[in-house]
mmCIF file of C-alpha atoms in Angstrom:
data_model
loop_
_atom_site.group_PDB
_atom_site.id
_atom_site.type_symbol
_atom_site.label_atom_id
_atom_site.label_comp_id
_atom_site.label_asym_id
_atom_site.label_seq_id
_atom_site.Cartn_x
_atom_site.Cartn_y
_atom_site.Cartn_z
ATOM 1 C CA UNK O 431 28.274 39.952 46.846
ATOM 2 C CA UNK O 432 30.232 40.012 43.610
ATOM 3 C CA UNK O 433 33.846 38.850 43.975
ATOM 4 C CA UNK O 434 36.682 41.137 42.939
ATOM 5 C CA UNK O 435 39.011 39.920 40.211
ATOM 6 C CA UNK O 436 42.732 40.515 40.700
ATOM 7 C CA UNK O 437 45.073 39.925 37.785
ATOM 8 C CA UNK O 438 48.504 38.447 38.337
ATOM 9 C CA UNK O 439 51.197 38.009 35.716
ATOM 10 C CA UNK O 440 53.765 35.197 35.495
ATOM 11 C CA UNK O 441 56.614 37.361 36.877
ATOM 12 C CA UNK O 442 54.619 38.195 40.024
ATOM 13 C CA UNK O 443 53.648 34.545 40.446
ATOM 14 C CA UNK O 444 57.315 33.512 40.180
ATOM 15 C CA UNK O 445 58.228 36.026 42.893
ATOM 16 C CA UNK O 446 55.506 34.693 45.219
ATOM 17 C CA UNK O 447 56.849 31.159 44.714
ATOM 18 C CA UNK O 448 60.391 32.294 45.531
ATOM 19 C CA UNK O 449 59.209 34.009 48.724
ATOM 20 C CA UNK O 450 57.260 30.926 49.823
ATOM 21 C CA UNK O 451 60.267 28.670 49.245
ATOM 22 C CA UNK O 452 62.460 31.086 51.187
ATOM 23 C CA UNK O 453 59.961 31.173 54.081
ATOM 24 C CA UNK O 454 60.026 27.370 54.246
ATOM 25 C CA UNK O 455 63.836 27.351 54.237
ATOM 26 C CA UNK O 456 63.956 30.019 56.976
ATOM 27 C CA UNK O 457 62.083 27.642 59.304
ATOM 28 C CA UNK O 458 63.076 24.184 58.039
ATOM 29 C CA UNK O 459 66.457 24.736 56.422
ATOM 30 C CA UNK O 460 66.919 22.501 53.372
ATOM 31 C CA UNK O 461 64.822 19.650 54.779
ATOM 32 C CA UNK O 462 62.091 18.240 52.546
ATOM 33 C CA UNK O 463 58.641 18.711 54.035
ATOM 34 C CA UNK O 464 55.009 17.708 53.615
ATOM 35 C CA UNK O 465 52.683 20.667 52.929
ATOM 36 C CA UNK O 466 48.963 20.315 53.693
ATOM 37 C CA UNK O 467 46.944 23.186 52.235
ATOM 38 C CA UNK O 468 43.844 23.686 54.387
ATOM 39 C CA UNK O 469 42.847 27.057 52.947
ATOM 40 C CA UNK O 470 39.705 27.526 50.857
ATOM 41 C CA UNK O 471 40.114 26.354 47.268
ATOM 42 C CA UNK O 472 37.929 27.078 44.242
ATOM 43 C CA UNK O 473 37.344 30.770 43.597
ATOM 44 C CA UNK O 474 38.877 31.835 46.907
ATOM 45 C CA UNK O 475 42.322 33.302 46.379
ATOM 46 C CA UNK O 476 44.073 32.124 49.565
ATOM 47 C CA UNK O 477 44.025 28.377 48.872
ATOM 48 C CA UNK O 478 44.690 28.739 45.160
ATOM 49 C CA UNK O 479 47.588 31.114 45.823
ATOM 50 C CA UNK O 480 49.061 28.833 48.490
ATOM 51 C CA UNK O 481 48.930 25.965 45.989
ATOM 52 C CA UNK O 482 50.541 28.072 43.255
ATOM 53 C CA UNK O 483 53.226 29.273 45.665
ATOM 54 C CA UNK O 484 54.375 25.755 46.574
ATOM 55 C CA UNK O 485 53.732 23.711 43.431
ATOM 56 C CA UNK O 486 57.287 24.059 42.060
ATOM 57 C CA UNK O 487 59.074 23.612 45.402
ATOM 58 C CA UNK O 488 61.090 20.434 44.828
ATOM 59 C CA UNK O 489 61.405 19.869 48.604
ATOM 60 C CA UNK O 490 57.625 19.881 49.170
ATOM 61 C CA UNK O 491 55.141 17.013 48.987
ATOM 62 C CA UNK O 492 51.754 18.709 48.650
ATOM 63 C CA UNK O 493 48.231 17.720 49.689
ATOM 64 C CA UNK O 494 45.219 19.994 49.050
ATOM 65 C CA UNK O 495 42.300 18.903 51.243
ATOM 66 C CA UNK O 496 40.875 22.442 51.469
ATOM 67 C CA UNK O 497 38.863 23.504 54.516
ATOM 68 C CA UNK O 498 37.330 20.125 55.391
ATOM 69 C CA UNK O 499 38.671 19.477 58.893
ATOM 70 C CA UNK O 500 38.282 15.696 58.641
ATOM 71 C CA UNK O 501 40.236 15.644 55.364
ATOM 72 C CA UNK O 502 42.985 17.811 56.880
ATOM 73 C CA UNK O 503 43.283 15.320 59.765
ATOM 74 C CA UNK O 504 43.331 12.373 57.339
ATOM 75 C CA UNK O 505 46.065 14.114 55.307
ATOM 76 C CA UNK O 506 48.157 14.514 58.490
ATOM 77 C CA UNK O 507 47.777 10.814 59.318
ATOM 78 C CA UNK O 508 48.691 9.885 55.750
ATOM 79 C CA UNK O 509 51.815 12.062 55.926
ATOM 80 C CA UNK O 510 52.826 10.434 59.222
ATOM 81 C CA UNK O 511 52.307 6.948 57.755
ATOM 82 C CA UNK O 512 54.304 7.667 54.608
ATOM 83 C CA UNK O 513 57.235 9.695 55.915
ATOM 84 C CA UNK O 514 60.063 8.960 58.371
ATOM 85 C CA UNK O 515 59.513 9.811 62.042
ATOM 86 C CA UNK O 516 60.282 13.492 62.680
ATOM 87 C CA UNK O 517 59.680 14.500 59.060
ATOM 88 C CA UNK O 518 58.371 18.111 59.011
ATOM 89 C CA UNK O 519 54.659 18.397 58.261
ATOM 90 C CA UNK O 520 53.401 21.938 57.601
ATOM 91 C CA UNK O 521 49.639 22.373 57.984
ATOM 92 C CA UNK O 522 48.259 25.648 56.612
ATOM 93 C CA UNK O 523 44.732 26.875 57.297
ATOM 94 C CA UNK O 524 42.454 29.068 59.371
ATOM 95 C CA UNK O 525 42.980 29.142 63.185
ATOM 96 C CA UNK O 526 39.563 27.668 64.185
ATOM 97 C CA UNK O 527 40.028 24.776 61.747
ATOM 98 C CA UNK O 528 43.478 23.860 63.035
ATOM 99 C CA UNK O 529 42.106 23.944 66.558
ATOM 100 C CA UNK O 530 39.343 21.529 65.466
ATOM 101 C CA UNK O 531 41.946 19.217 63.936
ATOM 102 C CA UNK O 532 43.749 19.059 67.283
ATOM 103 C CA UNK O 533 40.450 18.490 69.138
ATOM 104 C CA UNK O 534 39.595 15.687 66.701
ATOM 105 C CA UNK O 535 42.981 14.035 67.244
ATOM 106 C CA UNK O 536 42.599 14.233 71.039
ATOM 107 C CA UNK O 537 39.126 12.694 70.786
ATOM 108 C CA UNK O 538 40.546 9.815 68.722
ATOM 109 C CA UNK O 539 43.552 9.500 71.068
ATOM 110 C CA UNK O 540 45.888 10.158 68.140
ATOM 111 C CA UNK O 541 48.888 11.915 69.687
ATOM 112 C CA UNK O 542 49.961 14.694 67.304
ATOM 113 C CA UNK O 543 52.512 15.988 69.812
ATOM 114 C CA UNK O 544 54.891 13.084 69.000
ATOM 115 C CA UNK O 545 55.400 14.413 65.482
ATOM 116 C CA UNK O 546 57.068 17.465 63.941
ATOM 117 C CA UNK O 547 53.909 19.307 62.851
ATOM 118 C CA UNK O 548 54.053 23.059 62.249
ATOM 119 C CA UNK O 549 50.855 25.081 61.878
ATOM 120 C CA UNK O 550 50.747 28.120 59.579
ATOM 121 C CA UNK O 551 47.545 30.113 59.953
ATOM 122 C CA UNK O 552 46.101 33.099 58.163
ATOM 123 C CA UNK O 553 42.872 34.684 57.043
ATOM 124 C CA UNK O 554 42.052 36.114 60.478
ATOM 125 C CA UNK O 555 43.687 37.121 63.739
ATOM 126 C CA UNK O 556 44.538 34.558 66.405
ATOM 127 C CA UNK O 557 44.406 35.045 70.157
ATOM 128 C CA UNK O 558 47.145 33.518 72.294
ATOM 129 C CA UNK O 559 44.473 31.358 73.901
ATOM 130 C CA UNK O 560 43.623 30.002 70.473
ATOM 131 C CA UNK O 561 47.299 29.328 69.773
ATOM 132 C CA UNK O 562 47.508 27.406 73.043
ATOM 133 C CA UNK O 563 44.731 25.127 71.788
ATOM 134 C CA UNK O 564 46.696 24.371 68.604
ATOM 135 C CA UNK O 565 50.210 23.963 70.069
ATOM 136 C CA UNK O 566 51.027 21.195 72.570
ATOM 137 C CA UNK O 567 51.193 22.403 76.173
ATOM 138 C CA UNK O 568 53.418 21.324 79.060
ATOM 139 C CA UNK O 569 53.295 22.280 82.750
ATOM 140 C CA UNK O 570 56.224 23.644 84.778
ATOM 141 C CA UNK O 571 57.491 20.072 85.272
ATOM 142 C CA UNK O 572 57.559 19.388 81.536
ATOM 143 C CA UNK O 573 54.576 17.030 81.685
ATOM 144 C CA UNK O 574 52.382 17.091 78.587
ATOM 145 C CA UNK O 575 49.003 18.620 79.507
ATOM 146 C CA UNK O 576 47.484 18.988 76.026
ATOM 147 C CA UNK O 577 48.394 17.325 72.762
ATOM 148 C CA UNK O 578 48.911 19.453 69.683
ATOM 149 C CA UNK O 579 51.294 20.727 67.014
ATOM 150 C CA UNK O 580 54.951 21.485 67.704
ATOM 151 C CA UNK O 581 54.625 25.151 66.702
ATOM 152 C CA UNK O 582 52.128 27.515 65.106
ATOM 153 C CA UNK O 583 52.889 30.758 63.273
ATOM 154 C CA UNK O 584 50.506 33.327 61.878
ATOM 155 C CA UNK O 585 51.008 35.068 58.543
ATOM 156 C CA UNK O 586 49.526 38.328 57.344
ATOM 157 C CA UNK O 587 48.369 38.501 53.773
ATOM 158 C CA UNK O 588 45.578 39.758 51.556
ATOM 159 C CA UNK O 589 44.322 38.417 48.263
ATOM 160 C CA UNK O 590 44.272 41.907 46.764
ATOM 161 C CA UNK O 591 47.898 42.620 47.748
ATOM 162 C CA UNK O 592 49.976 39.476 48.261
ATOM 163 C CA UNK O 593 49.661 36.017 49.771
ATOM 164 C CA UNK O 594 52.093 37.195 52.463
ATOM 165 C CA UNK O 595 52.773 40.725 53.666
ATOM 166 C CA UNK O 596 54.017 39.973 57.164
ATOM 167 C CA UNK O 597 55.515 37.023 59.000
ATOM 168 C CA UNK O 598 55.444 35.864 62.597
ATOM 169 C CA UNK O 599 58.513 34.274 64.207
ATOM 170 C CA UNK O 600 59.317 32.982 67.697
ATOM 171 C CA UNK O 601 60.203 36.578 68.639
ATOM 172 C CA UNK O 602 56.737 37.940 67.822
ATOM 173 C CA UNK O 603 55.024 35.007 69.549
ATOM 174 C CA UNK O 604 57.024 35.498 72.756
ATOM 175 C CA UNK O 605 56.603 39.285 72.668
ATOM 176 C CA UNK O 606 52.842 39.003 72.261
ATOM 177 C CA UNK O 607 52.529 36.602 75.184
ATOM 178 C CA UNK O 608 54.606 38.915 77.418
ATOM 179 C CA UNK O 609 52.438 41.910 76.456
ATOM 180 C CA UNK O 610 49.438 40.101 77.952
ATOM 181 C CA UNK O 611 51.195 40.007 81.330
ATOM 182 C CA UNK O 612 52.943 43.408 81.128
ATOM 183 C CA UNK O 613 50.312 46.144 80.554
ATOM 184 C CA UNK O 614 52.868 48.976 80.885
ATOM 185 C CA UNK O 615 54.939 47.531 78.033
ATOM 186 C CA UNK O 616 51.823 46.928 75.925
ATOM 187 C CA UNK O 617 50.566 50.474 76.544
ATOM 188 C CA UNK O 618 53.793 52.039 75.250
ATOM 189 C CA UNK O 619 54.159 49.718 72.275
ATOM 190 C CA UNK O 620 50.557 50.063 71.152
ATOM 191 C CA UNK O 621 49.723 53.680 72.090
ATOM 192 C CA UNK O 622 47.354 52.766 74.932
ATOM 193 C CA UNK O 623 44.886 51.154 72.535
ATOM 194 C CA UNK O 624 43.946 48.552 75.141
ATOM 195 C CA UNK O 625 43.951 45.480 72.889
ATOM 196 C CA UNK O 626 47.063 43.620 71.784
ATOM 197 C CA UNK O 627 47.391 43.352 67.989
ATOM 198 C CA UNK O 628 48.911 40.686 65.834
ATOM 199 C CA UNK O 629 52.640 41.461 65.418
ATOM 200 C CA UNK O 630 54.536 40.737 62.191
ATOM 201 C CA UNK O 631 57.793 41.743 60.576
ATOM 202 C CA UNK O 632 57.708 42.849 56.943
ATOM 203 C CA UNK O 633 60.124 43.773 54.154
ATOM 204 C CA UNK O 634 60.019 47.512 53.281
ATOM 205 C CA UNK O 635 61.710 46.747 49.954
ATOM 206 C CA UNK O 636 58.474 45.010 48.924
ATOM 207 C CA UNK O 637 55.852 47.100 50.716
ATOM 208 C CA UNK O 638 55.848 50.685 51.876
ATOM 209 C CA UNK O 639 53.325 50.882 54.737
ATOM 210 C CA UNK O 640 51.828 54.100 56.122
ATOM 211 C CA UNK O 641 48.885 54.896 58.396
ATOM 212 C CA UNK O 642 46.177 57.491 57.792
ATOM 213 C CA UNK O 643 44.055 59.588 60.177
ATOM 214 C CA UNK O 644 41.750 56.624 60.895
ATOM 215 C CA UNK O 645 44.781 54.455 61.746
ATOM 216 C CA UNK O 646 44.218 52.343 58.650
ATOM 217 C CA UNK O 647 47.266 50.688 57.136
ATOM 218 C CA UNK O 648 48.019 52.082 53.672
ATOM 219 C CA UNK O 649 50.074 49.838 51.377
ATOM 220 C CA UNK O 650 52.181 50.642 48.339
ATOM 221 C CA UNK O 651 53.653 47.578 46.635
ATOM 222 C CA UNK O 652 57.107 48.625 45.453
ATOM 223 C CA UNK O 653 58.123 45.692 43.254
ATOM 224 C CA UNK O 654 57.864 46.277 39.507
ATOM 225 C CA UNK O 655 56.687 42.767 38.582
ATOM 226 C CA UNK O 656 52.960 43.560 38.882
ATOM 227 C CA UNK O 657 50.537 44.071 36.032
ATOM 228 C CA UNK O 658 48.010 45.581 38.484
ATOM 229 C CA UNK O 659 49.815 48.160 40.663
ATOM 230 C CA UNK O 660 48.786 48.922 44.266
ATOM 231 C CA UNK O 661 49.552 52.510 45.250
ATOM 232 C CA UNK O 662 48.487 53.812 48.678
ATOM 233 C CA UNK O 663 45.966 50.983 48.893
ATOM 234 C CA UNK O 664 43.661 50.833 51.944
ATOM 235 C CA UNK O 665 42.772 47.273 52.973
ATOM 236 C CA UNK O 666 40.581 48.561 55.796
ATOM 237 C CA UNK O 667 42.901 47.059 58.434
ATOM 238 C CA UNK O 668 43.630 49.117 61.519
ATOM 239 C CA UNK O 669 47.271 49.120 62.541
ATOM 240 C CA UNK O 670 50.614 50.816 62.955
ATOM 241 C CA UNK O 671 54.273 50.314 62.027
ATOM 242 C CA UNK O 672 57.419 50.484 64.158
ATOM 243 C CA UNK O 673 61.134 50.291 63.402
ATOM 244 C CA UNK O 674 63.054 47.343 64.829
ATOM 245 C CA UNK O 675 65.389 49.690 66.732
ATOM 246 C CA UNK O 676 62.455 51.550 68.339
ATOM 247 C CA UNK O 677 60.803 48.332 69.465
ATOM 248 C CA UNK O 678 64.032 46.966 70.972
ATOM 249 C CA UNK O 679 64.624 50.301 72.749
ATOM 250 C CA UNK O 680 61.166 50.083 74.378
ATOM 251 C CA UNK O 681 61.881 46.516 75.517
ATOM 252 C CA UNK O 682 65.169 47.680 77.050
ATOM 253 C CA UNK O 683 63.441 50.614 78.765
ATOM 254 C CA UNK O 684 60.999 48.194 80.450
ATOM 255 C CA UNK O 685 63.769 45.738 81.368
ATOM 256 C CA UNK O 686 62.302 42.994 79.194
ATOM 257 C CA UNK O 687 64.680 40.367 77.801
ATOM 258 C CA UNK O 688 63.296 37.742 75.446
ATOM 259 C CA UNK O 689 64.664 34.253 74.807
ATOM 260 C CA UNK O 690 63.992 34.647 71.079
ATOM 261 C CA UNK O 691 65.441 37.844 69.642
ATOM 262 C CA UNK O 692 64.782 39.051 66.066
ATOM 263 C CA UNK O 693 66.943 37.375 63.428
ATOM 264 C CA UNK O 694 66.748 40.450 61.185
ATOM 265 C CA UNK O 695 66.419 44.221 61.577
ATOM 266 C CA UNK O 696 63.187 44.311 59.545
ATOM 267 C CA UNK O 697 60.459 46.684 60.813
ATOM 268 C CA UNK O 698 57.219 45.544 62.415
ATOM 269 C CA UNK O 699 53.581 46.030 61.527
ATOM 270 C CA UNK O 700 50.903 45.844 64.243
ATOM 271 C CA UNK O 701 47.485 44.696 62.994
ATOM 272 C CA UNK O 702 44.327 45.108 65.069
ATOM 273 C CA UNK O 703 42.175 43.654 62.324
ATOM 274 C CA UNK O 704 39.641 44.730 59.778
ATOM 275 C CA UNK O 705 37.790 47.873 60.861
ATOM 276 C CA UNK O 706 34.382 46.166 60.742
ATOM 277 C CA UNK O 707 35.476 43.481 63.227
ATOM 278 C CA UNK O 708 36.171 46.051 65.959
ATOM 279 C CA UNK O 709 33.393 47.647 68.030
ATOM 280 C CA UNK O 710 33.334 51.025 69.727
ATOM 281 C CA UNK O 711 32.043 50.679 73.286
ATOM 282 C CA UNK O 712 31.151 54.235 74.368
ATOM 283 C CA UNK O 713 34.180 55.417 72.367
ATOM 284 C CA UNK O 714 36.579 52.688 73.583
ATOM 285 C CA UNK O 715 38.000 50.417 70.882
ATOM 286 C CA UNK O 716 37.204 46.786 71.724
ATOM 287 C CA UNK O 717 38.535 43.985 69.522
ATOM 288 C CA UNK O 718 37.477 40.323 69.350
ATOM 289 C CA UNK O 719 40.993 39.605 70.686
ATOM 290 C CA UNK O 720 39.908 41.183 74.014
ATOM 291 C CA UNK O 721 36.995 38.784 74.392
ATOM 292 C CA UNK O 722 39.182 35.856 73.320
ATOM 293 C CA UNK O 723 41.795 36.737 75.938
ATOM 294 C CA UNK O 724 39.073 37.137 78.608
ATOM 295 C CA UNK O 725 37.845 33.614 77.804
ATOM 296 C CA UNK O 726 41.440 32.389 78.005
ATOM 297 C CA UNK O 727 42.026 34.003 81.416
ATOM 298 C CA UNK O 728 38.758 32.542 82.697
ATOM 299 C CA UNK O 729 40.082 29.056 81.851
ATOM 300 C CA UNK O 730 37.228 28.406 79.408
ATOM 301 C CA UNK O 731 39.161 27.919 76.159
ATOM 302 C CA UNK O 732 38.357 24.250 75.826
ATOM 303 C CA UNK O 733 34.683 24.720 76.733
ATOM 304 C CA UNK O 734 33.768 27.427 74.199
ATOM 305 C CA UNK O 735 33.365 26.672 70.489
ATOM 306 C CA UNK O 736 32.631 30.187 69.183
ATOM 307 C CA UNK O 737 32.472 33.751 70.469
ATOM 308 C CA UNK O 738 31.833 37.160 68.918
ATOM 309 C CA UNK O 739 31.192 40.815 69.691
ATOM 310 C CA UNK O 740 27.854 42.164 68.459
ATOM 311 C CA UNK O 741 26.324 45.637 68.515
ATOM 312 C CA UNK O 742 22.916 46.958 67.440
ATOM 313 C CA UNK O 743 20.906 50.146 67.896
ATOM 314 C CA UNK O 744 17.342 50.215 69.184
ATOM 315 C CA UNK O 745 15.262 53.278 70.141
ATOM 316 C CA UNK O 746 18.328 55.472 69.884
ATOM 317 C CA UNK O 747 20.423 53.292 72.214
ATOM 318 C CA UNK O 748 23.448 51.171 71.260
ATOM 319 C CA UNK O 749 23.578 47.721 72.832
ATOM 320 C CA UNK O 750 26.744 45.613 73.081
ATOM 321 C CA UNK O 751 26.608 41.833 73.396
ATOM 322 C CA UNK O 752 29.094 39.068 74.035
ATOM 323 C CA UNK O 753 27.929 36.124 71.926
ATOM 324 C CA UNK O 754 29.107 32.791 73.319
ATOM 325 C CA UNK O 755 28.471 29.235 72.122
ATOM 326 C CA UNK O 756 29.736 26.363 74.319
ATOM 327 C CA UNK O 757 31.052 23.111 72.903
ATOM 328 C CA UNK O 758 28.747 20.103 73.025
ATOM 329 C CA UNK O 759 28.652 18.534 76.496
ATOM 330 C CA UNK O 760 30.246 21.503 78.311
ATOM 331 C CA UNK O 761 28.481 23.655 80.904
ATOM 332 C CA UNK O 762 29.501 27.279 81.475
ATOM 333 C CA UNK O 763 29.529 29.004 84.888
ATOM 334 C CA UNK O 764 26.353 30.939 85.861
ATOM 335 C CA UNK O 765 28.380 34.117 86.483
ATOM 336 C CA UNK O 766 29.953 34.018 83.003
ATOM 337 C CA UNK O 767 29.111 37.617 82.077
ATOM 338 C CA UNK O 768 30.589 39.056 85.285
ATOM 339 C CA UNK O 769 33.707 36.907 84.845
ATOM 340 C CA UNK O 770 34.241 38.035 81.245
ATOM 341 C CA UNK O 771 33.632 41.708 82.095
ATOM 342 C CA UNK O 772 36.115 41.564 85.000
ATOM 343 C CA UNK O 773 38.819 40.139 82.718
ATOM 344 C CA UNK O 774 37.972 42.600 79.929
ATOM 345 C CA UNK O 775 38.433 45.458 82.430
ATOM 346 C CA UNK O 776 41.915 44.151 83.248
ATOM 347 C CA UNK O 777 42.809 43.653 79.593
ATOM 348 C CA UNK O 778 41.538 46.915 78.101
ATOM 349 C CA UNK O 779 41.938 50.108 80.217
ATOM 350 C CA UNK O 780 39.686 52.128 77.868
ATOM 351 C CA UNK O 781 36.917 49.549 78.229
ATOM 352 C CA UNK O 782 37.360 49.634 82.028
ATOM 353 C CA UNK O 783 37.035 53.415 82.128
ATOM 354 C CA UNK O 784 33.897 53.489 79.986
ATOM 355 C CA UNK O 785 32.304 50.523 81.795
ATOM 356 C CA UNK O 786 32.956 52.025 85.237
ATOM 357 C CA UNK O 787 31.566 55.416 84.199
ATOM 358 C CA UNK O 788 28.412 53.973 82.594
ATOM 359 C CA UNK O 789 25.403 54.608 84.878
ATOM 360 C CA UNK O 790 22.800 53.297 82.403
ATOM 361 C CA UNK O 791 22.171 49.525 82.851
ATOM 362 C CA UNK O 792 21.330 49.287 79.125
ATOM 363 C CA UNK O 793 24.810 50.601 78.379
ATOM 364 C CA UNK O 794 26.489 47.634 80.067
ATOM 365 C CA UNK O 795 27.453 44.659 77.872
ATOM 366 C CA UNK O 796 24.970 41.787 77.810
ATOM 367 C CA UNK O 797 25.604 38.065 77.340
ATOM 368 C CA UNK O 798 23.831 36.151 74.606
ATOM 369 C CA UNK O 799 24.357 32.434 75.190
ATOM 370 C CA UNK O 800 23.566 29.914 72.451
ATOM 371 C CA UNK O 801 22.949 26.194 72.448
ATOM 372 C CA UNK O 802 25.745 24.246 70.685
ATOM 373 C CA UNK O 803 25.466 24.575 66.919
ATOM 374 C CA UNK O 804 22.858 27.374 66.956
ATOM 375 C CA UNK O 805 24.893 30.593 67.088
ATOM 376 C CA UNK O 806 25.180 32.836 63.994
ATOM 377 C CA UNK O 807 28.821 31.743 63.802
ATOM 378 C CA UNK O 808 27.824 28.055 63.529
ATOM 379 C CA UNK O 809 24.923 28.813 61.159
ATOM 380 C CA UNK O 810 27.164 30.860 58.849
ATOM 381 C CA UNK O 811 29.806 28.176 58.864
ATOM 382 C CA UNK O 812 27.219 25.526 57.983
ATOM 383 C CA UNK O 813 25.835 27.709 55.205
ATOM 384 C CA UNK O 814 29.207 28.828 53.830
ATOM 385 C CA UNK O 815 31.720 26.155 54.911
#
């Protein structure tokens, strides 16, 4: 389709640069760092905005390989060769691409885990299973079980609003992981929606966020440096907001104590994703995150390249499919559908209720398994890299 054009003035651009520099300092202090921009360049706003946001940061050495995974990996190796050991390297990009970078390094026996590499992802949601494939993993004895980055944080932004609306810290990461193992806590925090959203903190002095009847997030940008105002703007993202004090009170009620507590009293925004990425299974909201977590719990993270939820209507009936594409050279268990459904029932109570009450075999989810490189996800990526 036709792209939308968003106009930004110099004052707004200066503010974005200041925020980006502050975000870097919040994590790295005053240390100089190497910034590798793996977002889409050209006409796409995310990569161009990330470049503009960091270009005047005197502490940053910048590389712009774009979305080419091999070039991102080469840029990391170049940064390691040219900077002192332990020098911070920030790699920004989309979650699947950063995962591929780590897979590529493992295949080449290039140990990323020895270096201070911090992933910053955006553009789409990230399951905790996906984060585990990006960040180095250790077992209970401290033995390295998977190489990877030191840390990985997600950011929430939108080209038509701002490069960054919400930020993830160690608190949000730890809270999200605990919610996967504490369904009672998750149910109260997220209004029994079944799936666990992305969790970010945001600054209400920059954005006033509301929700409407469809649970869409409605944004009003409150700074006066914009030449194109955004007033009660609907991105199409489903979500909710919660005060810091309310969230901490719920944690206390459930007896949950985290190692990483919030460093500010900023409120939180919960993001389930763009409305068209979520399916309604017999009235139950099912997000791609649910399928991703089911794959994670089944221990199949490293065997599956792509997955998706897909629905279509035929002869008046709605069919729901789990699309799964394995990685080259990996076999999947013959009972994959039953395994995924069992985990989905544990993860999402609404899905469990509707699945258990469905007497029509056509109403049960089906599995569509693809040969490596042949799924719509792979075809689209090849066509529009």
